[in-house]
Amino acid sequence: LAPAQRNLSVVPQLEFARLSLHDPRMHTEVSRIDAVSFRRALLAWYRANARDMPWRHTKDPYAIWLSEIILQQTRVDQGTPYYHRFLAAFPDVLALARASEDRVLKLWEGLGYYSRARNLHRAAKFVSKELDGTFPKTAHELQILPGIGRYTAGAIASIAFGERVPVLDGNVIRVLSRIYNIDSCTDEPKVREQLWDIAAALVPARNPGDFNQAMMELGSTICLPRGPKCAACPAAKWCGARANGTVERHPPVKRRSE
């Protein structure tokens, strides 16, 4: 990453080389927002304000995986009944693996994007047959399962197993884009990869799952696409876009080619 910049309103446009989480320059870049204080403030806010969701009361990787798949392209209020329905029908991954695809799809009715249900069933069969019913414990290993990409793997690994890995969904992208006042389009592959690096460097060694959920919760409830609630934001003091008065212009939208 670029050398540390003391003024948050002057933020590099992600034209720095990709670094690993263990590269000391990564920590230098993150340190310019005082990562320790940022983590502490965000976690305190999350523990006081997080919405009560059933999957937040468990460390069971199966239940967390199920919730993550259901909530893809689905609102929380719509997905919650399906989460309960699936757990009642298939209390563990082996029960899901034994079920017929027709039964899985029947329970999924109304959620749409049926490839999610098919991949859920395929992944359960893989865990049952190839892994003796034991879920992979790292983000890297989780990505061998059908339907699990980098984000979902990071969520499961950090929440269920405490692995220090990041998540990067639309909410986290928006939060980071605003905090770092990033002017580059976050859809560009190079920028997206560098956002993963920033997210990785911010994740603490202790309670990485709570931190990742806090980042997502911040984007879902406070750092909204339109009408962000900056006055209530625990990250406001570190927000470069707020300092520059450009919050609602982040993340930048890719311009259409003429």
mmCIF file of N, CA, C and O in Angstrom, residues 45-129:
data_model
loop_
_atom_site.group_PDB
_atom_site.id
_atom_site.type_symbol
_atom_site.label_atom_id
_atom_site.label_comp_id
_atom_site.label_asym_id
_atom_site.label_seq_id
_atom_site.Cartn_x
_atom_site.Cartn_y
_atom_site.Cartn_z
ATOM 1 N N TRP A 45 -20.403 -0.421 19.338
ATOM 2 C CA TRP A 45 -21.668 -0.036 18.701
ATOM 3 C C TRP A 45 -22.466 -1.276 18.324
ATOM 4 O O TRP A 45 -23.684 -1.350 18.561
ATOM 5 N N TYR A 46 -21.793 -2.264 17.739
ATOM 6 C CA TYR A 46 -22.479 -3.464 17.285
ATOM 7 C C TYR A 46 -23.114 -4.206 18.455
ATOM 8 O O TYR A 46 -24.280 -4.634 18.379
ATOM 9 N N ARG A 47 -22.390 -4.346 19.529
ATOM 10 C CA ARG A 47 -22.924 -5.092 20.666
ATOM 11 C C ARG A 47 -24.091 -4.385 21.331
ATOM 12 O O ARG A 47 -24.944 -5.028 21.944
ATOM 13 N N ALA A 48 -24.152 -3.077 21.175
ATOM 14 C CA ALA A 48 -25.256 -2.326 21.754
ATOM 15 C C ALA A 48 -26.444 -2.198 20.802
ATOM 16 O O ALA A 48 -27.581 -1.995 21.258
ATOM 17 N N ASN A 49 -26.207 -2.318 19.509
ATOM 18 C CA ASN A 49 -27.248 -1.989 18.535
ATOM 19 C C ASN A 49 -27.578 -3.071 17.512
ATOM 20 O O ASN A 49 -28.479 -2.888 16.689
ATOM 21 N N ALA A 50 -26.867 -4.179 17.527
ATOM 22 C CA ALA A 50 -27.086 -5.217 16.513
ATOM 23 C C ALA A 50 -28.510 -5.743 16.561
ATOM 24 O O ALA A 50 -29.088 -5.940 17.640
ATOM 25 N N ARG A 51 -29.072 -5.957 15.383
ATOM 26 C CA ARG A 51 -30.391 -6.564 15.307
ATOM 27 C C ARG A 51 -30.331 -8.004 15.823
ATOM 28 O O ARG A 51 -29.328 -8.694 15.635
ATOM 29 N N ASP A 52 -31.401 -8.422 16.471
ATOM 30 C CA ASP A 52 -31.443 -9.780 17.018
ATOM 31 C C ASP A 52 -31.855 -10.730 15.907
ATOM 32 O O ASP A 52 -32.990 -10.712 15.439
ATOM 33 N N MET A 53 -30.915 -11.571 15.473
ATOM 34 C CA MET A 53 -31.177 -12.549 14.426
ATOM 35 C C MET A 53 -30.809 -13.930 14.941
ATOM 36 O O MET A 53 -29.814 -14.082 15.652
ATOM 37 N N PRO A 54 -31.594 -14.947 14.599
ATOM 38 C CA PRO A 54 -31.376 -16.272 15.207
ATOM 39 C C PRO A 54 -30.004 -16.860 14.938
ATOM 40 O O PRO A 54 -29.445 -17.544 15.796
ATOM 41 N N TRP A 55 -29.433 -16.603 13.759
ATOM 42 C CA TRP A 55 -28.125 -17.171 13.435
ATOM 43 C C TRP A 55 -26.992 -16.472 14.173
ATOM 44 O O TRP A 55 -25.850 -16.926 14.120
ATOM 45 N N ARG A 56 -27.297 -15.385 14.863
ATOM 46 C CA ARG A 56 -26.277 -14.723 15.673
ATOM 47 C C ARG A 56 -26.173 -15.320 17.072
ATOM 48 O O ARG A 56 -25.373 -14.846 17.887
ATOM 49 N N HIS A 57 -26.959 -16.349 17.333
ATOM 50 C CA HIS A 57 -26.924 -17.002 18.639
ATOM 51 C C HIS A 57 -26.270 -18.379 18.554
ATOM 52 O O HIS A 57 -26.449 -19.204 19.459
ATOM 53 N N THR A 58 -25.518 -18.621 17.496
ATOM 54 C CA THR A 58 -24.899 -19.926 17.326
ATOM 55 C C THR A 58 -23.524 -19.794 16.679
ATOM 56 O O THR A 58 -23.262 -18.814 15.977
ATOM 57 N N LYS A 59 -22.692 -20.780 16.931
ATOM 58 C CA LYS A 59 -21.400 -20.902 16.247
ATOM 59 C C LYS A 59 -21.394 -22.141 15.347
ATOM 60 O O LYS A 59 -20.345 -22.521 14.831
ATOM 61 N N ASP A 60 -22.551 -22.737 15.172
ATOM 62 C CA ASP A 60 -22.669 -23.929 14.337
ATOM 63 C C ASP A 60 -22.436 -23.539 12.871
ATOM 64 O O ASP A 60 -23.203 -22.755 12.304
ATOM 65 N N PRO A 61 -21.383 -24.062 12.247
ATOM 66 C CA PRO A 61 -21.094 -23.668 10.865
ATOM 67 C C PRO A 61 -22.217 -24.016 9.896
ATOM 68 O O PRO A 61 -22.434 -23.297 8.913
ATOM 69 N N TYR A 62 -22.939 -25.089 10.175
ATOM 70 C CA TYR A 62 -24.058 -25.471 9.311
ATOM 71 C C TYR A 62 -25.144 -24.395 9.343
ATOM 72 O O TYR A 62 -25.631 -23.964 8.292
ATOM 73 N N ALA A 63 -25.520 -23.954 10.528
ATOM 74 C CA ALA A 63 -26.566 -22.942 10.659
ATOM 75 C C ALA A 63 -26.118 -21.606 10.065
ATOM 76 O O ALA A 63 -26.901 -20.913 9.408
ATOM 77 N N ILE A 64 -24.864 -21.253 10.290
ATOM 78 C CA ILE A 64 -24.348 -19.990 9.743
ATOM 79 C C ILE A 64 -24.297 -20.050 8.224
ATOM 80 O O ILE A 64 -24.683 -19.100 7.527
ATOM 81 N N TRP A 65 -23.836 -21.183 7.693
ATOM 82 C CA TRP A 65 -23.819 -21.384 6.237
ATOM 83 C C TRP A 65 -25.225 -21.276 5.665
ATOM 84 O O TRP A 65 -25.457 -20.594 4.663
ATOM 85 N N LEU A 66 -26.173 -21.942 6.302
ATOM 86 C CA LEU A 66 -27.557 -21.910 5.848
ATOM 87 C C LEU A 66 -28.086 -20.480 5.799
ATOM 88 O O LEU A 66 -28.702 -20.052 4.813
ATOM 89 N N SER A 67 -27.817 -19.709 6.848
ATOM 90 C CA SER A 67 -28.297 -18.328 6.881
ATOM 91 C C SER A 67 -27.655 -17.494 5.774
ATOM 92 O O SER A 67 -28.327 -16.677 5.133
ATOM 93 N N GLU A 68 -26.374 -17.696 5.543
ATOM 94 C CA GLU A 68 -25.685 -16.917 4.514
ATOM 95 C C GLU A 68 -26.238 -17.209 3.117
ATOM 96 O O GLU A 68 -26.413 -16.306 2.302
ATOM 97 N N ILE A 69 -26.528 -18.469 2.832
ATOM 98 C CA ILE A 69 -27.060 -18.824 1.521
ATOM 99 C C ILE A 69 -28.477 -18.286 1.359
ATOM 100 O O ILE A 69 -28.836 -17.716 0.318
ATOM 101 N N ILE A 70 -29.289 -18.430 2.375
ATOM 102 C CA ILE A 70 -30.673 -17.931 2.302
ATOM 103 C C ILE A 70 -30.704 -16.423 2.108
ATOM 104 O O ILE A 70 -31.529 -15.897 1.341
ATOM 105 N N LEU A 71 -29.798 -15.700 2.763
ATOM 106 C CA LEU A 71 -29.840 -14.234 2.721
ATOM 107 C C LEU A 71 -29.189 -13.645 1.480
ATOM 108 O O LEU A 71 -29.217 -12.417 1.299
ATOM 109 N N GLN A 72 -28.638 -14.464 0.612
ATOM 110 C CA GLN A 72 -28.152 -13.948 -0.662
ATOM 111 C C GLN A 72 -29.359 -13.523 -1.498
ATOM 112 O O GLN A 72 -30.252 -14.320 -1.740
ATOM 113 N N GLN A 73 -29.381 -12.268 -1.919
ATOM 114 C CA GLN A 73 -30.479 -11.748 -2.738
ATOM 115 C C GLN A 73 -31.821 -11.793 -2.013
ATOM 116 O O GLN A 73 -32.875 -11.799 -2.655
ATOM 117 N N THR A 74 -31.808 -11.822 -0.686
ATOM 118 C CA THR A 74 -33.048 -11.953 0.083
ATOM 119 C C THR A 74 -32.993 -11.046 1.313
ATOM 120 O O THR A 74 -31.980 -10.992 2.004
ATOM 121 N N ARG A 75 -34.088 -10.356 1.588
ATOM 122 C CA ARG A 75 -34.164 -9.514 2.784
ATOM 123 C C ARG A 75 -34.203 -10.387 4.042
ATOM 124 O O ARG A 75 -34.694 -11.515 4.010
ATOM 125 N N VAL A 76 -33.711 -9.819 5.140
ATOM 126 C CA VAL A 76 -33.681 -10.561 6.400
ATOM 127 C C VAL A 76 -35.088 -10.981 6.823
ATOM 128 O O VAL A 76 -35.311 -12.134 7.218
ATOM 129 N N ASP A 77 -36.055 -10.081 6.729
ATOM 130 C CA ASP A 77 -37.409 -10.411 7.176
ATOM 131 C C ASP A 77 -38.039 -11.497 6.321
ATOM 132 O O ASP A 77 -38.840 -12.299 6.802
ATOM 133 N N GLN A 78 -37.668 -11.558 5.057
ATOM 134 C CA GLN A 78 -38.177 -12.601 4.185
ATOM 135 C C GLN A 78 -37.456 -13.921 4.414
ATOM 136 O O GLN A 78 -38.064 -14.996 4.385
ATOM 137 N N GLY A 79 -36.152 -13.863 4.657
ATOM 138 C CA GLY A 79 -35.365 -15.079 4.776
ATOM 139 C C GLY A 79 -35.474 -15.783 6.114
ATOM 140 O O GLY A 79 -35.296 -17.010 6.177
ATOM 141 N N THR A 80 -35.771 -15.057 7.187
ATOM 142 C CA THR A 80 -35.784 -15.658 8.522
ATOM 143 C C THR A 80 -36.736 -16.848 8.649
ATOM 144 O O THR A 80 -36.351 -17.893 9.200
ATOM 145 N N PRO A 81 -37.982 -16.764 8.161
ATOM 146 C CA PRO A 81 -38.858 -17.942 8.266
ATOM 147 C C PRO A 81 -38.299 -19.156 7.530
ATOM 148 O O PRO A 81 -38.488 -20.299 7.981
ATOM 149 N N TYR A 82 -37.616 -18.929 6.416
ATOM 150 C CA TYR A 82 -37.015 -20.041 5.677
ATOM 151 C C TYR A 82 -35.868 -20.663 6.464
ATOM 152 O O TYR A 82 -35.665 -21.888 6.433
ATOM 153 N N TYR A 83 -35.113 -19.846 7.166
ATOM 154 C CA TYR A 83 -34.028 -20.347 8.004
ATOM 155 C C TYR A 83 -34.590 -21.304 9.058
ATOM 156 O O TYR A 83 -34.082 -22.422 9.239
ATOM 157 N N HIS A 84 -35.656 -20.876 9.732
ATOM 158 C CA HIS A 84 -36.266 -21.737 10.747
ATOM 159 C C HIS A 84 -36.844 -23.005 10.112
ATOM 160 O O HIS A 84 -36.740 -24.099 10.680
ATOM 161 N N ARG A 85 -37.453 -22.849 8.948
ATOM 162 C CA ARG A 85 -38.077 -23.969 8.262
ATOM 163 C C ARG A 85 -37.028 -25.021 7.882
ATOM 164 O O ARG A 85 -37.235 -26.224 8.081
ATOM 165 N N PHE A 86 -35.907 -24.569 7.348
ATOM 166 C CA PHE A 86 -34.863 -25.505 6.941
ATOM 167 C C PHE A 86 -34.235 -26.202 8.140
ATOM 168 O O PHE A 86 -33.966 -27.409 8.095
ATOM 169 N N LEU A 87 -33.984 -25.460 9.212
ATOM 170 C CA LEU A 87 -33.395 -26.088 10.394
ATOM 171 C C LEU A 87 -34.340 -27.107 11.016
ATOM 172 O O LEU A 87 -33.902 -28.143 11.549
ATOM 173 N N ALA A 88 -35.645 -26.824 10.966
ATOM 174 C CA ALA A 88 -36.608 -27.782 11.508
ATOM 175 C C ALA A 88 -36.646 -29.052 10.667
ATOM 176 O O ALA A 88 -36.729 -30.168 11.202
ATOM 177 N N ALA A 89 -36.572 -28.887 9.348
ATOM 178 C CA ALA A 89 -36.633 -30.038 8.445
ATOM 179 C C ALA A 89 -35.312 -30.789 8.382
ATOM 180 O O ALA A 89 -35.278 -32.022 8.307
ATOM 181 N N PHE A 90 -34.213 -30.028 8.399
ATOM 182 C CA PHE A 90 -32.868 -30.603 8.262
ATOM 183 C C PHE A 90 -31.981 -30.022 9.362
ATOM 184 O O PHE A 90 -31.286 -29.025 9.152
ATOM 185 N N PRO A 91 -31.995 -30.591 10.554
ATOM 186 C CA PRO A 91 -31.277 -29.996 11.700
ATOM 187 C C PRO A 91 -29.762 -30.006 11.587
ATOM 188 O O PRO A 91 -29.092 -29.293 12.326
ATOM 189 N N ASP A 92 -29.215 -30.804 10.672
ATOM 190 C CA ASP A 92 -27.767 -30.808 10.484
ATOM 191 C C ASP A 92 -27.451 -31.118 9.032
ATOM 192 O O ASP A 92 -28.347 -31.424 8.229
ATOM 193 N N VAL A 93 -26.190 -31.036 8.684
ATOM 194 C CA VAL A 93 -25.798 -31.171 7.286
ATOM 195 C C VAL A 93 -26.067 -32.584 6.768
ATOM 196 O O VAL A 93 -26.377 -32.772 5.571
ATOM 197 N N LEU A 94 -25.998 -33.576 7.631
ATOM 198 C CA LEU A 94 -26.257 -34.940 7.197
ATOM 199 C C LEU A 94 -27.728 -35.132 6.845
ATOM 200 O O LEU A 94 -28.062 -35.845 5.885
ATOM 201 N N ALA A 95 -28.611 -34.503 7.609
ATOM 202 C CA ALA A 95 -30.040 -34.577 7.308
ATOM 203 C C ALA A 95 -30.348 -33.921 5.972
ATOM 204 O O ALA A 95 -31.150 -34.436 5.178
ATOM 205 N N LEU A 96 -29.699 -32.803 5.708
ATOM 206 C CA LEU A 96 -29.891 -32.131 4.423
ATOM 207 C C LEU A 96 -29.354 -32.996 3.286
ATOM 208 O O LEU A 96 -29.969 -33.098 2.222
ATOM 209 N N ALA A 97 -28.222 -33.628 3.496
ATOM 210 C CA ALA A 97 -27.624 -34.481 2.463
ATOM 211 C C ALA A 97 -28.525 -35.663 2.126
ATOM 212 O O ALA A 97 -28.585 -36.103 0.965
ATOM 213 N N ARG A 98 -29.230 -36.188 3.115
ATOM 214 C CA ARG A 98 -30.091 -37.354 2.890
ATOM 215 C C ARG A 98 -31.397 -37.002 2.182
ATOM 216 O O ARG A 98 -32.057 -37.861 1.610
ATOM 217 N N ALA A 99 -31.756 -35.725 2.221
ATOM 218 C CA ALA A 99 -33.035 -35.308 1.636
ATOM 219 C C ALA A 99 -32.997 -35.393 0.114
ATOM 220 O O ALA A 99 -31.937 -35.327 -0.505
ATOM 221 N N SER A 100 -34.176 -35.524 -0.483
ATOM 222 C CA SER A 100 -34.261 -35.495 -1.943
ATOM 223 C C SER A 100 -34.197 -34.043 -2.409
ATOM 224 O O SER A 100 -34.564 -33.118 -1.672
ATOM 225 N N GLU A 101 -33.728 -33.859 -3.629
ATOM 226 C CA GLU A 101 -33.672 -32.502 -4.169
ATOM 227 C C GLU A 101 -35.068 -31.904 -4.264
ATOM 228 O O GLU A 101 -35.255 -30.704 -4.016
ATOM 229 N N ASP A 102 -36.056 -32.720 -4.587
ATOM 230 C CA ASP A 102 -37.434 -32.216 -4.693
ATOM 231 C C ASP A 102 -37.906 -31.638 -3.364
ATOM 232 O O ASP A 102 -38.573 -30.594 -3.331
ATOM 233 N N ARG A 103 -37.560 -32.297 -2.270
ATOM 234 C CA ARG A 103 -37.989 -31.784 -0.963
ATOM 235 C C ARG A 103 -37.277 -30.473 -0.622
ATOM 236 O O ARG A 103 -37.875 -29.542 -0.086
ATOM 237 N N VAL A 104 -35.988 -30.402 -0.950
ATOM 238 C CA VAL A 104 -35.235 -29.168 -0.700
ATOM 239 C C VAL A 104 -35.829 -28.013 -1.501
ATOM 240 O O VAL A 104 -36.056 -26.919 -0.969
ATOM 241 N N LEU A 105 -36.108 -28.264 -2.769
ATOM 242 C CA LEU A 105 -36.665 -27.211 -3.618
ATOM 243 C C LEU A 105 -38.068 -26.813 -3.174
ATOM 244 O O LEU A 105 -38.458 -25.643 -3.287
ATOM 245 N N LYS A 106 -38.827 -27.766 -2.667
ATOM 246 C CA LYS A 106 -40.168 -27.457 -2.176
ATOM 247 C C LYS A 106 -40.104 -26.507 -0.987
ATOM 248 O O LYS A 106 -40.866 -25.531 -0.903
ATOM 249 N N LEU A 107 -39.186 -26.764 -0.062
ATOM 250 C CA LEU A 107 -39.031 -25.869 1.091
ATOM 251 C C LEU A 107 -38.513 -24.498 0.680
ATOM 252 O O LEU A 107 -38.733 -23.508 1.374
ATOM 253 N N TRP A 108 -37.800 -24.455 -0.447
ATOM 254 C CA TRP A 108 -37.219 -23.202 -0.926
ATOM 255 C C TRP A 108 -38.240 -22.339 -1.670
ATOM 256 O O TRP A 108 -37.990 -21.170 -1.934
ATOM 257 N N GLU A 109 -39.374 -22.886 -2.013
ATOM 258 C CA GLU A 109 -40.363 -22.180 -2.826
ATOM 259 C C GLU A 109 -40.670 -20.799 -2.255
ATOM 260 O O GLU A 109 -40.954 -20.657 -1.070
ATOM 261 N N GLY A 110 -40.613 -19.801 -3.146
ATOM 262 C CA GLY A 110 -40.900 -18.431 -2.746
ATOM 263 C C GLY A 110 -39.662 -17.568 -2.603
ATOM 264 O O GLY A 110 -39.756 -16.344 -2.598
ATOM 265 N N LEU A 111 -38.481 -18.204 -2.481
ATOM 266 C CA LEU A 111 -37.242 -17.433 -2.321
ATOM 267 C C LEU A 111 -36.603 -17.077 -3.666
ATOM 268 O O LEU A 111 -35.820 -16.132 -3.739
ATOM 269 N N GLY A 112 -36.912 -17.852 -4.701
ATOM 270 C CA GLY A 112 -36.306 -17.588 -6.004
ATOM 271 C C GLY A 112 -34.840 -17.980 -6.052
ATOM 272 O O GLY A 112 -34.277 -18.505 -5.092
ATOM 273 N N TYR A 113 -34.205 -17.687 -7.190
ATOM 274 C CA TYR A 113 -32.788 -18.041 -7.378
ATOM 275 C C TYR A 113 -32.538 -19.474 -6.912
ATOM 276 O O TYR A 113 -31.765 -19.742 -5.997
ATOM 277 N N TYR A 114 -33.210 -20.420 -7.567
ATOM 278 C CA TYR A 114 -33.202 -21.809 -7.114
ATOM 279 C C TYR A 114 -31.827 -22.469 -7.207
ATOM 280 O O TYR A 114 -31.609 -23.528 -6.607
ATOM 281 N N SER A 115 -30.911 -21.873 -7.932
ATOM 282 C CA SER A 115 -29.554 -22.431 -7.957
ATOM 283 C C SER A 115 -28.948 -22.428 -6.560
ATOM 284 O O SER A 115 -28.109 -23.283 -6.234
ATOM 285 N N ARG A 116 -29.362 -21.487 -5.717
ATOM 286 C CA ARG A 116 -28.860 -21.462 -4.339
ATOM 287 C C ARG A 116 -29.252 -22.739 -3.607
ATOM 288 O O ARG A 116 -28.455 -23.339 -2.879
ATOM 289 N N ALA A 117 -30.503 -23.156 -3.769
ATOM 290 C CA ALA A 117 -30.989 -24.363 -3.092
ATOM 291 C C ALA A 117 -30.289 -25.602 -3.635
ATOM 292 O O ALA A 117 -29.930 -26.514 -2.870
ATOM 293 N N ARG A 118 -30.096 -25.643 -4.949
ATOM 294 C CA ARG A 118 -29.421 -26.803 -5.545
ATOM 295 C C ARG A 118 -27.975 -26.897 -5.069
ATOM 296 O O ARG A 118 -27.476 -27.985 -4.757
ATOM 297 N N ASN A 119 -27.297 -25.749 -5.017
ATOM 298 C CA ASN A 119 -25.912 -25.754 -4.524
ATOM 299 C C ASN A 119 -25.854 -26.108 -3.041
ATOM 300 O O ASN A 119 -24.917 -26.777 -2.587
ATOM 301 N N LEU A 120 -26.839 -25.652 -2.284
ATOM 302 C CA LEU A 120 -26.914 -25.991 -0.860
ATOM 303 C C LEU A 120 -26.977 -27.508 -0.697
ATOM 304 O O LEU A 120 -26.248 -28.097 0.119
ATOM 305 N N HIS A 121 -27.823 -28.127 -1.491
ATOM 306 C CA HIS A 121 -27.985 -29.579 -1.413
ATOM 307 C C HIS A 121 -26.722 -30.298 -1.887
ATOM 308 O O HIS A 121 -26.260 -31.265 -1.253
ATOM 309 N N ARG A 122 -26.131 -29.824 -2.976
ATOM 310 C CA ARG A 122 -24.896 -30.421 -3.485
ATOM 311 C C ARG A 122 -23.770 -30.310 -2.467
ATOM 312 O O ARG A 122 -22.998 -31.259 -2.255
ATOM 313 N N ALA A 123 -23.666 -29.146 -1.826
ATOM 314 C CA ALA A 123 -22.616 -28.947 -0.828
ATOM 315 C C ALA A 123 -22.817 -29.873 0.367
ATOM 316 O O ALA A 123 -21.852 -30.435 0.905
ATOM 317 N N ALA A 124 -24.059 -30.040 0.795
ATOM 318 C CA ALA A 124 -24.336 -30.942 1.920
ATOM 319 C C ALA A 124 -23.932 -32.369 1.577
ATOM 320 O O ALA A 124 -23.346 -33.092 2.409
ATOM 321 N N LYS A 125 -24.232 -32.801 0.360
ATOM 322 C CA LYS A 125 -23.840 -34.151 -0.066
ATOM 323 C C LYS A 125 -22.318 -34.296 -0.093
ATOM 324 O O LYS A 125 -21.769 -35.338 0.285
ATOM 325 N N PHE A 126 -21.636 -33.244 -0.534
ATOM 326 C CA PHE A 126 -20.172 -33.288 -0.579
ATOM 327 C C PHE A 126 -19.593 -33.408 0.832
ATOM 328 O O PHE A 126 -18.689 -34.223 1.080
ATOM 329 N N VAL A 127 -20.112 -32.611 1.758
ATOM 330 C CA VAL A 127 -19.637 -32.676 3.142
ATOM 331 C C VAL A 127 -19.897 -34.058 3.723
ATOM 332 O O VAL A 127 -19.046 -34.630 4.421
ATOM 333 N N SER A 128 -21.066 -34.601 3.432
ATOM 334 C CA SER A 128 -21.430 -35.910 3.959
ATOM 335 C C SER A 128 -20.553 -37.021 3.396
ATOM 336 O O SER A 128 -20.019 -37.856 4.150
ATOM 337 N N LYS A 129 -20.378 -37.040 2.076
ATOM 338 C CA LYS A 129 -19.692 -38.154 1.430
ATOM 339 C C LYS A 129 -18.174 -38.013 1.408
ATOM 340 O O LYS A 129 -17.445 -38.981 1.603
#
